[in-house]
Coordinates of C-alpha atoms and ligand atoms in Angstrom, one line a residue:
X94 CA 49.8 -53.7 -11.6
X95 CA 48.3 -51.7 -8.8
X96 CA 44.6 -51.4 -9.5
X97 CA 41.8 -53.4 -11.0
X98 CA 39.0 -52.1 -13.2
X99 CA 38.1 -48.6 -12.2
X100 CA 34.4 -49.0 -13.1
X101 CA 33.6 -49.3 -9.4
X102 CA 35.1 -46.9 -6.9
X103 CA 36.0 -49.9 -4.7
X104 CA 37.3 -52.0 -7.7
X105 CA 35.8 -55.3 -8.8
X106 CA 36.1 -58.6 -6.9
X107 CA 36.6 -61.9 -8.8
X108 CA 33.3 -63.4 -7.6
X109 CA 30.3 -63.7 -9.9
X110 CA 26.7 -63.3 -8.6
X111 CA 24.4 -64.9 -11.2
X112 CA 21.0 -64.6 -9.6
X113 CA 18.9 -62.2 -11.7
X114 CA 16.4 -60.3 -9.5
X115 CA 13.0 -60.1 -11.3
X116 CA 11.6 -56.5 -11.7
X117 CA 8.5 -55.8 -9.8
X118 CA 6.6 -52.9 -8.1
X119 CA 7.3 -52.2 -4.5
X120 CA 4.4 -53.4 -2.2
X121 CA 2.6 -50.9 0.0
X122 CA 3.0 -53.0 3.1
X123 CA 4.8 -56.2 4.2
X124 CA 5.0 -58.2 7.4
X125 CA 8.8 -58.0 7.3
X126 CA 11.2 -55.6 5.6
X127 CA 14.9 -56.6 5.4
X128 CA 17.2 -53.8 4.6
X129 CA 20.5 -55.0 3.0
X130 CA 21.0 -57.8 0.4
X131 CA 24.2 -59.4 1.8
X132 CA 24.6 -62.7 3.5
X133 CA 22.8 -61.5 6.7
X134 CA 19.7 -60.0 5.0
X135 CA 19.3 -62.8 2.4
X136 CA 19.7 -65.6 5.0
X137 CA 17.3 -64.0 7.4
X138 CA 14.7 -63.5 4.6
X139 CA 15.0 -67.1 3.6
X140 CA 14.5 -68.2 7.2
X141 CA 11.6 -65.9 7.7
X142 CA 9.8 -67.5 4.7
X143 CA 10.9 -71.0 5.7
X144 CA 9.6 -70.6 9.3
X145 CA 6.5 -68.5 8.4
X146 CA 5.5 -69.0 4.8
X147 CA 2.3 -67.0 5.2
X148 CA 4.2 -63.8 6.1
X149 CA 5.3 -61.4 3.4
X150 CA 8.9 -60.5 3.3
X151 CA 10.7 -57.8 1.2
X152 CA 14.5 -57.5 0.8
X153 CA 15.5 -53.9 0.0
X154 CA 19.1 -53.6 -1.4
X155 CA 20.5 -50.1 -2.2
X156 CA 22.8 -51.5 -5.0
X157 CA 23.1 -55.0 -6.4
X158 CA 22.9 -58.1 -4.2
X159 CA 26.3 -58.6 -2.6
X160 CA 27.3 -54.9 -3.2
X161 CA 28.7 -54.6 0.4
X162 CA 31.1 -57.0 2.1
X163 CA 29.3 -60.2 1.0
X164 CA 30.2 -60.0 -2.7
X165 CA 33.7 -58.6 -1.9
X166 CA 34.7 -60.9 0.9
X167 CA 37.6 -63.4 1.0
X168 CA 35.2 -66.3 1.5
X169 CA 36.9 -68.0 4.4
X170 CA 34.1 -69.4 6.7
X171 CA 35.3 -69.6 10.3
X172 CA 33.9 -70.9 13.6
X173 CA 32.7 -68.6 16.5
X174 CA 32.9 -64.8 16.2
X175 CA 35.7 -62.3 16.1
X176 CA 35.3 -62.1 19.9
X177 CA 35.4 -65.9 20.3
X178 CA 32.6 -68.1 21.5
X179 CA 29.5 -66.3 22.8
X180 CA 26.6 -67.3 25.1
X181 CA 23.9 -69.1 23.0
X182 CA 25.9 -68.9 19.8
X183 CA 26.1 -72.7 19.3
X184 CA 28.3 -74.3 16.7
X185 CA 28.6 -71.6 14.0
X186 CA 29.9 -73.9 11.2
X187 CA 27.3 -76.6 12.0
X188 CA 24.5 -73.9 11.8
X189 CA 26.0 -72.5 8.6
X190 CA 26.2 -75.9 6.8
X191 CA 22.7 -76.8 8.1
X192 CA 21.4 -73.6 6.5
X193 CA 23.2 -74.4 3.2
X194 CA 21.7 -77.9 3.2
X195 CA 18.2 -76.5 4.1
X196 CA 18.3 -74.0 1.3
X197 CA 20.3 -76.2 -1.1
X198 CA 23.0 -73.6 -1.6
X199 CA 26.0 -74.9 -3.5
X200 CA 29.0 -72.6 -3.0
X201 CA 32.2 -74.8 -3.4
X202 CA 32.4 -75.1 0.4
X203 CA 35.4 -76.9 1.7
X204 CA 35.9 -77.1 5.4
X205 CA 39.4 -78.6 5.6
X206 CA 40.6 -76.3 8.3
X207 CA 42.3 -73.0 8.5
X208 CA 45.7 -72.0 9.9
X209 CA 46.4 -69.4 12.5
X210 CA 49.8 -68.0 11.9
X211 CA 51.9 -65.9 14.2
X212 CA 55.4 -64.5 15.0
X213 CA 55.6 -65.9 18.6
X214 CA 57.7 -68.8 19.7
X215 CA 54.9 -71.3 19.9
X216 CA 54.8 -72.3 16.2
X217 CA 54.3 -75.9 15.1
X218 CA 57.6 -77.6 14.8
X219 CA 56.7 -78.7 11.2
X220 CA 54.9 -75.5 10.2
X221 CA 54.4 -75.6 6.4
X222 CA 54.5 -71.8 6.4
X223 CA 57.8 -70.1 7.2
X224 CA 57.7 -66.5 6.1
X225 CA 59.5 -63.3 7.0
X226 CA 57.1 -60.5 7.9
X227 CA 58.1 -58.3 10.9
X228 CA 59.5 -61.5 12.4
X229 CA 59.3 -65.2 11.5
X230 CA 55.7 -66.0 10.6
X231 CA 54.7 -69.7 11.1
X232 CA 51.6 -71.8 11.7
X233 CA 50.6 -71.7 15.4
X234 CA 47.6 -74.0 15.1
X235 CA 44.9 -75.4 12.9
X236 CA 41.3 -74.3 13.6
X237 CA 38.0 -75.2 12.0
X238 CA 37.2 -73.3 8.8
X239 CA 37.8 -73.4 5.1
X240 CA 36.9 -71.7 1.9
X241 CA 33.9 -71.1 -0.4
X242 CA 32.9 -69.0 -3.4
X243 CA 31.1 -65.9 -2.0
X244 CA 29.4 -65.1 -5.4
X245 CA 27.8 -68.6 -5.3
X246 CA 26.8 -68.1 -1.6
X247 CA 25.1 -64.7 -2.3
X248 CA 23.4 -66.2 -5.4
X249 CA 22.3 -69.4 -3.6
X250 CA 20.8 -67.5 -0.6
X251 CA 19.0 -65.1 -3.0
X252 CA 17.6 -68.0 -5.1
X253 CA 16.4 -69.7 -1.9
X254 CA 14.8 -66.6 -0.5
X255 CA 13.1 -65.8 -3.8
X256 CA 12.1 -69.5 -4.3
X257 CA 10.4 -69.4 -0.9
X258 CA 8.4 -66.3 -1.8
X259 CA 10.5 -63.4 -0.5
X260 CA 10.3 -60.3 -2.7
X261 CA 13.8 -59.0 -3.6
X262 CA 14.5 -55.4 -4.8
X263 CA 17.8 -54.2 -6.1
X264 CA 18.7 -50.5 -6.5
X265 CA 16.2 -49.8 -3.8
X266 CA 17.8 -47.7 -1.1
X267 CA 16.1 -47.1 2.3
X268 CA 16.5 -43.4 2.9
X269 CA 14.9 -43.4 6.3
X270 CA 12.5 -45.2 8.7
X271 CA 9.6 -43.6 10.5
X272 CA 9.4 -45.6 13.6
X273 CA 6.0 -45.9 15.2
X274 CA 3.4 -48.6 15.9
X275 CA 3.5 -49.5 12.2
X276 CA 6.9 -48.4 10.9
X277 CA 7.2 -47.0 7.4
X278 CA 10.3 -47.2 5.2
X279 CA 11.2 -44.5 2.7
X280 CA 12.6 -46.3 -0.3
X281 CA 14.3 -44.5 -3.2
X282 CA 14.6 -46.6 -6.4
X283 CA 17.7 -45.8 -8.5
X284 CA 15.9 -46.2 -11.8
X285 CA 13.7 -43.1 -11.4
X286 CA 14.9 -41.5 -8.1
X287 CA 11.3 -41.5 -6.8
X288 CA 10.6 -42.0 -3.2
X289 CA 8.0 -44.6 -2.1
X290 CA 6.8 -45.7 1.3
X291 CA 6.4 -49.3 2.6
X292 CA 4.7 -50.0 5.8
X293 CA 6.3 -53.0 7.7
X294 CA 5.4 -55.0 10.8
X295 CA 9.0 -55.4 11.7
X296 CA 12.3 -54.5 10.1
X297 CA 15.8 -56.1 10.0
X298 CA 18.6 -53.7 9.4
X299 CA 21.4 -55.8 7.8
X300 CA 23.3 -52.8 6.4
X301 CA 26.7 -53.6 8.0
X302 CA 29.2 -50.7 7.6
X303 CA 26.9 -48.5 5.5
X304 CA 23.9 -46.4 6.6
X305 CA 25.1 -46.3 10.2
X306 CA 22.6 -43.6 11.3
X307 CA 19.7 -45.6 9.8
X308 CA 20.8 -48.6 11.9
X309 CA 21.5 -46.5 15.0
X310 CA 25.2 -47.6 14.9
X311 CA 26.9 -44.2 14.3
X312 CA 28.3 -43.9 17.8
X313 CA 29.0 -47.5 18.7
X314 CA 30.9 -48.9 15.7
X315 CA 33.9 -48.1 13.5
X316 CA 33.6 -48.6 9.7
X317 CA 36.6 -49.4 7.5
X318 CA 37.2 -50.4 3.9
X319 CA 39.2 -53.6 3.7
X320 CA 41.5 -53.9 0.8
X321 CA 41.9 -57.3 -0.9
X322 CA 44.4 -58.4 -3.6
X323 CA 44.6 -61.2 -6.0
X324 CA 47.7 -62.6 -7.7
X325 CA 47.9 -64.2 -11.1
X326 CA 47.5 -68.1 -10.9
X327 CA 50.7 -69.7 -9.6
X328 CA 52.1 -73.2 -10.2
X329 CA 52.2 -76.1 -7.7
X330 CA 55.9 -75.7 -7.2
X331 CA 55.4 -72.2 -5.9
X332 CA 52.5 -73.2 -3.7
X333 CA 54.7 -76.0 -2.2
X334 CA 57.6 -73.6 -1.7
X335 CA 55.5 -71.1 0.3
X336 CA 53.7 -73.8 2.3
X337 CA 50.2 -73.3 0.7
X338 CA 49.9 -76.6 -1.3
X339 CA 47.4 -77.9 1.2
X340 CA 45.2 -74.9 0.3
X341 CA 44.3 -74.1 3.8
X342 CA 43.4 -70.4 4.4
X343 CA 45.4 -68.5 6.9
X344 CA 45.3 -65.5 9.1
X345 CA 47.6 -63.9 11.7
X346 CA 46.9 -63.9 15.4
X347 CA 49.2 -60.9 15.9
X348 CA 50.1 -57.7 14.0
X349 CA 50.8 -56.6 11.3
X350 CA 47.7 -58.5 10.1
X351 CA 47.8 -60.8 7.1
X352 CA 45.2 -63.2 5.8
X353 CA 44.7 -65.2 2.6
X354 CA 43.7 -68.3 0.7
X355 CA 44.4 -70.1 -2.5
X356 CA 41.5 -69.8 -5.1
X357 CA 40.4 -72.7 -7.4
X358 CA 42.5 -71.3 -10.3
X359 CA 45.6 -71.3 -8.1
X360 CA 45.6 -67.5 -7.7
X361 CA 46.3 -66.3 -4.2
X362 CA 43.8 -63.9 -2.5
X363 CA 45.0 -61.9 0.4
X364 CA 44.0 -59.0 2.6
X365 CA 46.1 -55.9 1.8
X366 CA 45.1 -53.5 4.6
X367 CA 42.3 -51.3 6.1
X368 CA 41.4 -47.9 4.8
X369 CA 39.7 -45.3 7.1
X370 CA 36.6 -43.4 6.0
X371 CA 36.6 -39.6 6.0
X372 CA 35.2 -37.6 8.9
X373 CA 31.7 -38.4 7.6
X374 CA 32.4 -42.0 8.6
X375 CA 30.9 -42.9 5.2
X376 CA 33.0 -45.7 3.6
X377 CA 31.1 -45.1 0.3
X378 CA 33.3 -42.0 -0.1
X379 CA 36.5 -44.0 -0.2
X380 CA 38.0 -44.6 -3.7
X381 CA 40.7 -47.1 -4.6
X382 CA 42.2 -44.7 -7.1
X383 CA 42.9 -42.2 -4.3
X384 CA 46.4 -41.6 -3.1
X385 CA 46.2 -43.4 0.2
X386 CA 44.8 -46.6 -1.4
X387 CA 47.5 -46.5 -4.1
X388 CA 50.2 -46.1 -1.5
X389 CA 48.8 -49.1 0.5
X390 CA 48.9 -51.3 -2.7
X391 CA 52.6 -50.4 -3.4
X392 CA 53.6 -51.1 0.2
X393 CA 51.6 -54.4 0.2
X394 CA 53.3 -55.6 -2.9
X395 CA 56.7 -54.9 -1.4
X396 CA 55.7 -56.7 1.8
X397 CA 54.5 -59.8 -0.1
X398 CA 57.6 -59.8 -2.2
X399 CA 59.7 -60.0 1.0
X400 CA 57.7 -62.8 2.7
X401 CA 59.5 -65.6 0.9
X402 CA 62.2 -65.8 -1.8
X403 CA 59.7 -67.6 -4.1
X404 CA 57.4 -64.6 -4.0
X405 CA 59.9 -62.0 -5.3
X406 CA 58.3 -61.9 -8.7
X407 CA 54.6 -62.5 -7.9
X408 CA 52.2 -60.6 -10.1
X409 CA 49.1 -58.9 -8.7
X410 CA 46.2 -58.8 -11.1
X411 CA 43.4 -57.1 -9.1
X412 CA 42.6 -55.1 -6.0
X413 CA 39.2 -54.3 -4.6
X414 CA 37.8 -53.1 -1.3
X415 CA 34.8 -54.0 0.8
X416 CA 33.2 -52.5 3.9
X417 CA 33.9 -53.9 7.4
X418 CA 32.3 -52.9 10.7
X419 CA 34.0 -53.2 14.0
X420 CA 33.1 -52.7 17.6
X421 CA 35.8 -51.9 20.2
X422 CA 35.1 -55.2 21.9
X423 CA 34.9 -57.2 18.6
X424 CA 31.4 -58.4 19.5
X425 CA 28.8 -58.5 16.7
X426 CA 25.8 -56.2 17.0
X427 CA 22.6 -58.2 17.5
X428 CA 20.1 -55.9 19.1
X429 CA 16.7 -54.2 19.0
X430 CA 17.0 -50.9 17.1
X431 CA 17.9 -48.1 19.6
X432 CA 14.6 -46.4 18.6
X433 CA 12.1 -49.2 18.4
X434 CA 11.4 -52.8 19.3
X435 CA 10.0 -53.1 15.8
X436 CA 13.5 -53.2 14.4
X437 CA 16.4 -55.6 14.8
X438 CA 20.0 -54.7 13.9
X439 CA 22.4 -57.5 13.0
X440 CA 26.0 -57.0 11.8
X441 CA 29.5 -55.8 12.7
X442 CA 31.1 -59.2 12.3
X443 CA 34.5 -57.6 11.6
X444 CA 36.4 -60.0 9.3
X445 CA 34.5 -63.0 10.7
X446 CA 31.1 -62.8 9.1
X447 CA 30.9 -65.3 6.3
X448 CA 29.6 -68.3 8.3
X449 CA 28.3 -66.2 11.3
X450 CA 26.0 -64.0 9.3
X451 CA 24.2 -67.0 7.8
X452 CA 24.2 -68.9 11.1
X453 CA 22.6 -65.9 12.9
X454 CA 20.1 -65.4 10.1
X455 CA 17.9 -68.1 11.7
X456 CA 18.0 -66.5 15.2
X457 CA 17.2 -63.1 13.7
X458 CA 14.2 -64.6 11.9
X459 CA 13.0 -66.3 15.1
X460 CA 13.4 -63.0 17.0
X461 CA 11.5 -61.0 14.3
X462 CA 8.7 -63.6 14.4
X463 CA 8.8 -63.7 18.2
X464 CA 9.2 -64.8 20.9
X465 CA 12.9 -65.6 20.8
X466 CA 15.0 -63.0 22.7
X467 CA 18.2 -61.4 21.4
X468 CA 21.5 -62.1 23.2
X469 CA 23.0 -59.8 25.8
X470 CA 26.3 -59.6 24.0
X471 CA 24.7 -58.1 20.9
X472 CA 23.3 -55.0 22.7
X473 CA 24.2 -51.5 21.6
X474 CA 23.8 -48.3 23.7
X475 CA 21.2 -45.8 22.4
X476 CA 22.6 -43.5 19.8
Ligands
FAD258 C1 37.6 -57.7 1.8 C2 36.8 -58.5 2.8 C3 37.2 -59.7 3.1 C4 36.6 -60.5 4.1 N1 36.9 -61.8 4.4 C5 36.2 -62.5 5.2 C6 36.6 -63.9 5.4 O1 37.4 -64.4 4.7 N2 35.9 -64.6 6.3 C7 34.9 -64.0 7.1 O2 34.3 -64.7 7.9 N3 34.5 -62.7 6.9 C8 35.2 -62.0 6.0 N4 34.8 -60.7 5.8 C9 33.6 -60.2 6.5 C10 32.3 -60.7 5.8 O3 32.4 -60.7 4.4 C11 31.2 -59.9 6.3 O4 31.1 -59.9 7.7 C12 29.8 -60.3 5.8 O5 29.8 -60.4 4.3 C13 28.7 -59.3 6.2 O6 27.5 -59.6 5.6 P1 26.3 -58.6 5.8 O7 25.2 -59.1 5.0 O8 26.1 -58.4 7.2 O9 26.8 -57.2 5.2 P2 27.0 -56.7 3.7 O10 27.4 -57.8 2.8 O11 27.9 -55.5 3.8 O12 25.6 -56.2 3.3 C14 25.0 -55.0 3.7 C15 24.2 -54.6 2.5 O13 23.3 -53.5 2.9 C16 23.2 -52.7 1.8 N5 22.7 -51.4 2.3 C17 23.4 -50.5 3.0 N6 22.6 -49.4 3.3 C18 21.4 -49.6 2.7 C19 20.2 -48.8 2.6 N7 20.1 -47.7 3.2 N8 19.2 -49.4 1.9 C20 19.3 -50.6 1.3 N9 20.4 -51.3 1.4 C21 21.5 -50.9 2.1 C22 24.6 -52.6 1.1 O14 24.5 -52.2 -0.2 C23 25.0 -54.1 1.3 O15 24.7 -54.9 0.2 C24 35.4 -59.9 4.8 C25 35.0 -58.6 4.4 C26 35.7 -57.9 3.5 C27 35.2 -56.6 3.1

């Protein structure tokens, strides 16, 4: 099997988002507009309402909640950032779990550790993983981290933000922002295609790898579509044979890249490669039924089949893609919008945003409310 349902050009992930967004009219003005209904936008909206209940907050999501990376992720929360620890970042996993407790989000979180695996000579003597993948691939060290259900995390954050009074709008794409003393967002709702304006005191752009010009990120970042794959459920014997019976997620520290985890039903979820967008840099134009993606899936299945003798007959049941945003230096973007101090841009977590996005949501809310400053490492140059 090489492809999941074709109803979405990026395929369908296995996660379920069960928060039903109530229908309502767009307000004419709000104190804070949050563009993007992924982990970053939803966590920030919840913190804004938690810290300043009297302020009005609207979350504007172009598709359904979790339509970007958050509903399509692997769901492996990790410490720090893709660039390591950063000034003022604090303990990412502690901040993440504190936010989940604060907002009573239940998402099957297990923080039993994650394995860094590599081909170098410094592997653990008793490495449970011993695979053949461009060299001998073994566990190098265990790091803080674990697994969760991303659908439940999106739903839980949305429920919390809504419960605290944030207005949430799905199928409401922000087509542009008129920056000025009182910025105005042009919002197009999918149901009738009509454009409406919302005035906002301040705006958070949490749009990740989509809408790069809107966020002022078109020259400073690189968008990709990350391909993920899911096997049919496997038995304990197979998990033991390949070294995954402890159910610790894993990722390589060298190339070629490989990451994965065991899901609650004993299926194995892994990253299957990165697809480049066309010259437009718009990842929305990538389709999983296109030739390049199909070729990547075939090569990936061959690669997995060769990792270990027990994986020779492994069956893949589903593929899907999700947007990732990178900077050359792997640092997240956490900056004032290049065109206005009325806007904050937060994202570009690479493959490291599950815990970090939620952790930084609090800092983003504090910066939007003032007077907390943004970190130097998050700056972007003017587009
Ligand atoms: C396949 C895959 C696996 C991953 N695995 C892991 C992992 O295991 N661990 C980890 O830490 N990280 C992982 N990541 C990264 C992590 O999922 C992301 O960093 C995180 O979800 C980013 O959240 P976000 O809210 O910033 O962005 P997103 O979830 O992408 O949200 C952005 C939202 O903005 C919306 N939007 C865009 N433009 C507009 C507009 N103009 N108007 C309105 N809305 C708009 C989009 O529809 C989208 O819903 C993975 C990512 C992918 C794709």
